């Protein structure tokens, strides 16, 4: 895993993933991380039980936590740069940077 120079994303398996909003204070960030982990466990339980309504609700909880953390939804930076969350890094403006750094930072 490697972070982009601007700190907006990390690269995992060639894909950009948006980082948590660094402006969140630690107690708020931790509360949402805990909620995200609970929601992910709920997704797992719902899949195991086959309860589609429970699965839908659990996935909504994951989405809510990810948005609150800044990992999905509106971007947390204010310079007007576009969002490349979940893009293949080679198809973004980070491609040249990644090409120069990917050999020294295996994923």
Tab-separated table of N, CA and C in Angstrom:
chain	number	residue	atom	x	y	z
A	1	UNK	N	0.861	-1.176	0.000
A	1	UNK	CA	0.000	0.000	0.000
A	1	UNK	C	0.901	1.231	0.000
A	2	UNK	N	0.508	2.218	-0.769
A	2	UNK	CA	1.263	3.457	-0.891
A	2	UNK	C	0.278	4.622	-0.925
A	3	UNK	N	0.645	5.724	-0.290
A	3	UNK	CA	-0.201	6.922	-0.275
A	3	UNK	C	0.170	7.851	-1.416
A	4	UNK	N	-0.829	8.513	-1.987
A	4	UNK	CA	-0.553	9.521	-3.004
A	4	UNK	C	0.129	10.716	-2.339
A	5	UNK	N	0.899	11.485	-3.097
A	5	UNK	CA	1.632	12.610	-2.508
A	5	UNK	C	0.733	13.646	-1.831
A	6	UNK	N	-0.497	13.793	-2.311
A	6	UNK	CA	-1.401	14.780	-1.721
A	6	UNK	C	-2.163	14.243	-0.514
A	7	UNK	N	-1.990	12.956	-0.203
A	7	UNK	CA	-2.632	12.362	0.962
A	7	UNK	C	-4.114	12.084	0.809
A	8	UNK	N	-4.629	12.202	-0.390
A	8	UNK	CA	-6.065	11.992	-0.599
A	8	UNK	C	-6.436	10.522	-0.749
A	9	UNK	N	-5.508	9.733	-1.243
A	9	UNK	CA	-5.792	8.330	-1.545
A	9	UNK	C	-4.647	7.438	-1.085
A	10	UNK	N	-4.962	6.161	-0.953
A	10	UNK	CA	-3.922	5.139	-0.913
A	10	UNK	C	-4.186	4.234	-2.103
A	11	UNK	N	-3.151	3.556	-2.557
A	11	UNK	CA	-3.261	2.661	-3.703
A	11	UNK	C	-3.127	1.235	-3.193
A	12	UNK	N	-4.103	0.426	-3.547
A	12	UNK	CA	-4.086	-0.987	-3.185
A	12	UNK	C	-4.488	-1.784	-4.414
A	13	UNK	N	-3.622	-2.693	-4.809
A	13	UNK	CA	-3.855	-3.524	-5.994
A	13	UNK	C	-4.186	-2.676	-7.218
A	14	UNK	N	-3.473	-1.558	-7.356
A	14	UNK	CA	-3.618	-0.713	-8.526
A	14	UNK	C	-4.827	0.198	-8.532
A	15	UNK	N	-5.555	0.243	-7.436
A	15	UNK	CA	-6.769	1.051	-7.366
A	15	UNK	C	-6.617	2.122	-6.294
A	16	UNK	N	-7.142	3.320	-6.593
A	16	UNK	CA	-7.141	4.418	-5.624
A	16	UNK	C	-8.320	4.276	-4.676
A	17	UNK	N	-8.053	4.447	-3.388
A	17	UNK	CA	-9.092	4.424	-2.359
A	17	UNK	C	-8.959	5.699	-1.547
A	18	UNK	N	-10.061	6.418	-1.409
A	18	UNK	CA	-10.024	7.701	-0.710
A	18	UNK	C	-9.735	7.512	0.774
A	19	UNK	N	-8.858	8.340	1.273
A	19	UNK	CA	-8.505	8.328	2.694
A	19	UNK	C	-9.571	9.038	3.510
A	20	UNK	N	-9.554	8.761	4.790
A	20	UNK	CA	-10.435	9.439	5.734
A	20	UNK	C	-10.093	10.925	5.775
A	21	UNK	N	-11.090	11.744	5.968
A	21	UNK	CA	-10.911	13.187	6.066
A	21	UNK	C	-9.982	13.511	7.237
A	22	UNK	N	-8.818	14.102	6.972
A	22	UNK	CA	-7.876	14.395	8.054
A	22	UNK	C	-8.348	15.514	8.982
A	23	UNK	N	-9.391	16.234	8.609
A	23	UNK	CA	-9.907	17.313	9.461
A	23	UNK	C	-10.796	16.785	10.588
A	24	UNK	N	-11.166	15.503	10.533
A	24	UNK	CA	-11.997	14.945	11.604
A	24	UNK	C	-11.180	14.869	12.887
A	25	UNK	N	-11.778	15.300	13.994
A	25	UNK	CA	-11.071	15.144	15.263
A	25	UNK	C	-11.055	13.660	15.628
A	26	UNK	N	-10.110	13.277	16.466
A	26	UNK	CA	-9.909	11.859	16.766
A	26	UNK	C	-11.133	11.175	17.374
A	27	UNK	N	-11.822	11.778	18.347
A	27	UNK	CA	-13.006	11.093	18.884
A	27	UNK	C	-14.091	10.854	17.826
A	28	UNK	N	-14.302	11.827	16.951
A	28	UNK	CA	-15.301	11.673	15.887
A	28	UNK	C	-14.874	10.588	14.910
A	29	UNK	N	-13.617	10.644	14.503
A	29	UNK	CA	-13.104	9.628	13.576
A	29	UNK	C	-13.264	8.229	14.176
A	30	UNK	N	-12.877	8.079	15.432
A	30	UNK	CA	-12.946	6.762	16.060
A	30	UNK	C	-14.384	6.272	16.192
A	31	UNK	N	-15.290	7.186	16.514
A	31	UNK	CA	-16.703	6.805	16.623
A	31	UNK	C	-17.208	6.245	15.299
A	32	UNK	N	-16.850	6.898	14.181
A	32	UNK	CA	-17.300	6.437	12.871
A	32	UNK	C	-16.575	5.171	12.423
A	33	UNK	N	-15.312	5.031	12.795
A	33	UNK	CA	-14.601	3.781	12.490
A	33	UNK	C	-15.268	2.625	13.226
A	34	UNK	N	-15.605	2.840	14.493
A	34	UNK	CA	-16.299	1.802	15.261
A	34	UNK	C	-17.647	1.456	14.625
A	35	UNK	N	-18.377	2.489	14.194
A	35	UNK	CA	-19.670	2.258	13.537
A	35	UNK	C	-19.480	1.488	12.230
A	36	UNK	N	-18.427	1.805	11.501
A	36	UNK	CA	-18.136	1.105	10.251
A	36	UNK	C	-17.833	-0.369	10.510
A	37	UNK	N	-17.037	-0.641	11.514
A	37	UNK	CA	-16.711	-2.036	11.835
A	37	UNK	C	-17.959	-2.804	12.269
A	38	UNK	N	-18.806	-2.170	13.072
A	38	UNK	CA	-20.075	-2.803	13.468
A	38	UNK	C	-20.937	-3.097	12.242
A	39	UNK	N	-20.994	-2.131	11.327
A	39	UNK	CA	-21.808	-2.299	10.122
A	39	UNK	C	-21.262	-3.418	9.243
A	40	UNK	N	-19.953	-3.515	9.138
A	40	UNK	CA	-19.359	-4.593	8.338
A	40	UNK	C	-19.652	-5.961	8.950
A	41	UNK	N	-19.624	-6.027	10.271
A	41	UNK	CA	-19.988	-7.286	10.931
A	41	UNK	C	-21.460	-7.615	10.679
A	42	UNK	N	-22.297	-6.576	10.650
A	42	UNK	CA	-23.722	-6.782	10.372
A	42	UNK	C	-23.933	-7.278	8.940
A	43	UNK	N	-23.139	-6.782	8.001
A	43	UNK	CA	-23.209	-7.272	6.619
A	43	UNK	C	-22.866	-8.758	6.587
A	44	UNK	N	-21.804	-9.121	7.264
A	44	UNK	CA	-21.394	-10.528	7.295
A	44	UNK	C	-22.490	-11.410	7.889
A	45	UNK	N	-23.069	-10.955	8.992
A	45	UNK	CA	-24.130	-11.734	9.644
A	45	UNK	C	-25.358	-11.851	8.749
A	46	UNK	N	-25.707	-10.760	8.077
A	46	UNK	CA	-26.876	-10.778	7.196
A	46	UNK	C	-26.656	-11.718	6.020
A	47	UNK	N	-25.455	-11.718	5.470
A	47	UNK	CA	-25.156	-12.644	4.374
A	47	UNK	C	-25.269	-14.085	4.845
A	48	UNK	N	-24.754	-14.341	6.036
A	48	UNK	CA	-24.797	-15.706	6.574
A	48	UNK	C	-26.228	-16.168	6.827
A	49	UNK	N	-27.080	-15.236	7.247
A	49	UNK	CA	-28.464	-15.606	7.555
A	49	UNK	C	-29.359	-15.626	6.325
A	50	UNK	N	-28.919	-14.960	5.257
A	50	UNK	CA	-29.736	-14.884	4.056
A	50	UNK	C	-30.862	-13.872	4.143
A	51	UNK	N	-30.831	-13.027	5.161
A	51	UNK	CA	-31.878	-12.018	5.375
A	51	UNK	C	-31.583	-10.797	4.504
A	52	UNK	N	-32.310	-10.661	3.402
A	52	UNK	CA	-32.035	-9.579	2.455
A	52	UNK	C	-32.347	-8.203	3.021
A	53	UNK	N	-33.360	-8.086	3.845
A	53	UNK	CA	-33.686	-6.788	4.448
A	53	UNK	C	-32.595	-6.369	5.434
A	54	UNK	N	-32.141	-7.313	6.225
A	54	UNK	CA	-31.059	-7.041	7.167
A	54	UNK	C	-29.786	-6.651	6.406
A	55	UNK	N	-29.525	-7.311	5.296
A	55	UNK	CA	-28.354	-7.005	4.479
A	55	UNK	C	-28.444	-5.591	3.919
A	56	UNK	N	-29.610	-5.222	3.430
A	56	UNK	CA	-29.807	-3.875	2.896
A	56	UNK	C	-29.543	-2.829	3.975
A	57	UNK	N	-30.083	-3.036	5.150
A	57	UNK	CA	-29.888	-2.085	6.249
A	57	UNK	C	-28.419	-2.006	6.665
A	58	UNK	N	-27.754	-3.144	6.716
A	58	UNK	CA	-26.343	-3.160	7.103
A	58	UNK	C	-25.490	-2.425	6.075
A	59	UNK	N	-25.788	-2.626	4.801
A	59	UNK	CA	-25.036	-1.918	3.756
A	59	UNK	C	-25.290	-0.413	3.815
A	60	UNK	N	-26.492	-0.012	4.164
A	60	UNK	CA	-26.787	1.414	4.349
A	60	UNK	C	-25.978	1.985	5.511
A	61	UNK	N	-25.796	1.193	6.564
A	61	UNK	CA	-24.984	1.634	7.700
A	61	UNK	C	-23.517	1.784	7.292
A	62	UNK	N	-23.023	0.865	6.477
A	62	UNK	CA	-21.656	0.982	5.964
A	62	UNK	C	-21.524	2.270	5.164
A	63	UNK	N	-22.465	2.511	4.266
A	63	UNK	CA	-22.421	3.720	3.441
A	63	UNK	C	-22.430	4.978	4.304
A	64	UNK	N	-23.300	5.020	5.294
A	64	UNK	CA	-23.409	6.188	6.175
A	64	UNK	C	-22.076	6.447	6.889
A	65	UNK	N	-21.450	5.404	7.389
A	65	UNK	CA	-20.169	5.560	8.084
A	65	UNK	C	-19.070	6.005	7.121
A	66	UNK	N	-19.031	5.420	5.929
A	66	UNK	CA	-18.009	5.791	4.949
A	66	UNK	C	-18.156	7.251	4.527
A	67	UNK	N	-19.380	7.711	4.357
A	67	UNK	CA	-19.612	9.118	4.009
A	67	UNK	C	-19.177	10.018	5.163
A	68	UNK	N	-19.529	9.649	6.392
A	68	UNK	CA	-19.150	10.454	7.557
A	68	UNK	C	-17.632	10.540	7.708
A	69	UNK	N	-16.934	9.483	7.332
A	69	UNK	CA	-15.472	9.481	7.402
A	69	UNK	C	-14.829	10.226	6.234
A	70	UNK	N	-15.617	10.547	5.215
A	70	UNK	CA	-15.084	11.238	4.051
A	70	UNK	C	-14.544	10.305	2.989
A	71	UNK	N	-14.728	9.011	3.164
A	71	UNK	CA	-14.209	8.031	2.216
A	71	UNK	C	-15.125	7.838	1.013
A	72	UNK	N	-16.356	8.273	1.127
A	72	UNK	CA	-17.328	8.270	0.033
A	72	UNK	C	-18.107	9.574	0.117
A	73	UNK	N	-18.933	9.815	-0.883
A	73	UNK	CA	-19.736	11.034	-0.885
A	73	UNK	C	-18.913	12.230	-1.327
A	74	UNK	N	-19.329	13.423	-0.918
A	74	UNK	CA	-18.603	14.635	-1.321
A	74	UNK	C	-17.142	14.581	-0.857
A	75	UNK	N	-16.260	15.084	-1.692
A	75	UNK	CA	-14.839	15.089	-1.321
A	75	UNK	C	-14.594	16.044	-0.162
A	76	UNK	N	-13.545	15.778	0.605
A	76	UNK	CA	-13.239	16.610	1.759
A	76	UNK	C	-12.235	17.707	1.441
A	77	UNK	N	-11.624	17.692	0.275
A	77	UNK	CA	-10.710	18.765	-0.088
A	77	UNK	C	-11.487	19.875	-0.767
A	78	UNK	N	-10.909	21.050	-0.791
A	78	UNK	CA	-11.664	22.233	-1.225
A	78	UNK	C	-11.065	22.937	-2.436
A	79	UNK	N	-10.105	22.314	-3.109
A	79	UNK	CA	-9.462	22.991	-4.237
A	79	UNK	C	-10.132	22.715	-5.579
A	80	UNK	N	-11.244	22.004	-5.565
A	80	UNK	CA	-11.977	21.734	-6.794
A	80	UNK	C	-11.468	20.552	-7.594
A	81	UNK	N	-10.454	19.868	-7.105
A	81	UNK	CA	-9.930	18.697	-7.818
A	81	UNK	C	-10.979	17.592	-7.863
A	82	UNK	N	-11.032	16.865	-8.972
A	82	UNK	CA	-12.025	15.793	-9.093
A	82	UNK	C	-11.703	14.615	-8.176
A	83	UNK	N	-12.679	13.776	-8.008
A	83	UNK	CA	-12.540	12.587	-7.174
A	83	UNK	C	-12.194	11.390	-8.052
A	84	UNK	N	-11.127	10.692	-7.695
A	84	UNK	CA	-10.725	9.489	-8.420
A	84	UNK	C	-10.869	8.243	-7.551
A	85	UNK	N	-11.742	8.309	-6.559
A	85	UNK	CA	-11.952	7.172	-5.671
A	85	UNK	C	-12.369	5.942	-6.472
A	86	UNK	N	-11.683	4.851	-6.233
A	86	UNK	CA	-11.927	3.542	-6.831
A	86	UNK	C	-11.539	3.455	-8.311
A	87	UNK	N	-10.860	4.457	-8.821
A	87	UNK	CA	-10.345	4.386	-10.192
A	87	UNK	C	-9.076	3.541	-10.200
A	88	UNK	N	-8.813	2.901	-11.326
A	88	UNK	CA	-7.500	2.296	-11.519
A	88	UNK	C	-6.500	3.439	-11.620
A	89	UNK	N	-5.448	3.369	-10.832
A	89	UNK	CA	-4.503	4.476	-10.750
A	89	UNK	C	-3.903	4.818	-12.112
A	90	UNK	N	-3.740	3.835	-12.985
A	90	UNK	CA	-3.147	4.092	-14.301
A	90	UNK	C	-4.050	4.926	-15.198
A	91	UNK	N	-5.312	5.071	-14.834
A	91	UNK	CA	-6.263	5.869	-15.614
A	91	UNK	C	-6.522	7.228	-14.985
A	92	UNK	N	-5.599	7.700	-14.168
A	92	UNK	CA	-5.772	8.968	-13.453
A	92	UNK	C	-4.523	9.828	-13.605
A	93	UNK	N	-4.593	11.076	-13.156
A	93	UNK	CA	-3.395	11.922	-13.171
A	93	UNK	C	-2.266	11.403	-12.270
A	94	UNK	N	-2.540	10.415	-11.437
A	94	UNK	CA	-1.518	9.833	-10.569
A	94	UNK	C	-0.697	8.753	-11.277
A	95	UNK	N	-1.003	8.452	-12.522
A	95	UNK	CA	-0.372	7.332	-13.234
A	95	UNK	C	1.148	7.464	-13.292
A	96	UNK	N	1.666	8.624	-13.691
A	96	UNK	CA	3.121	8.788	-13.792
A	96	UNK	C	3.784	8.658	-12.431
A	97	UNK	N	3.198	9.293	-11.430
A	97	UNK	CA	3.730	9.192	-10.066
A	97	UNK	C	3.766	7.726	-9.642
A	98	UNK	N	2.679	7.010	-9.866
A	98	UNK	CA	2.592	5.613	-9.446
A	98	UNK	C	3.621	4.761	-10.176
A	99	UNK	N	3.788	5.010	-11.461
A	99	UNK	CA	4.756	4.250	-12.245
A	99	UNK	C	6.159	4.398	-11.667
A	100	UNK	N	6.486	5.583	-11.186
A	100	UNK	CA	7.813	5.840	-10.613
A	100	UNK	C	7.984	5.211	-9.232
A	101	UNK	N	6.884	4.998	-8.516
A	101	UNK	CA	6.973	4.530	-7.135
A	101	UNK	C	6.497	3.103	-6.910
A	102	UNK	N	5.827	2.515	-7.855
A	102	UNK	CA	5.220	1.201	-7.612
A	102	UNK	C	6.252	0.090	-7.462
A	103	UNK	N	7.407	0.194	-8.101
A	103	UNK	CA	8.422	-0.856	-7.981
A	103	UNK	C	9.043	-0.903	-6.594
A	104	UNK	N	9.145	0.245	-5.951
A	104	UNK	CA	9.767	0.296	-4.626
A	104	UNK	C	8.766	0.100	-3.512
A	105	UNK	N	7.477	0.104	-3.835
A	105	UNK	CA	6.422	-0.062	-2.841
A	105	UNK	C	5.450	-1.137	-3.295
A	106	UNK	N	5.838	-2.413	-3.174
A	106	UNK	CA	4.924	-3.468	-3.632
A	106	UNK	C	3.619	-3.436	-2.863
A	107	UNK	N	2.562	-3.824	-3.563
A	107	UNK	CA	1.237	-3.797	-2.953
A	107	UNK	C	0.969	-5.130	-2.358
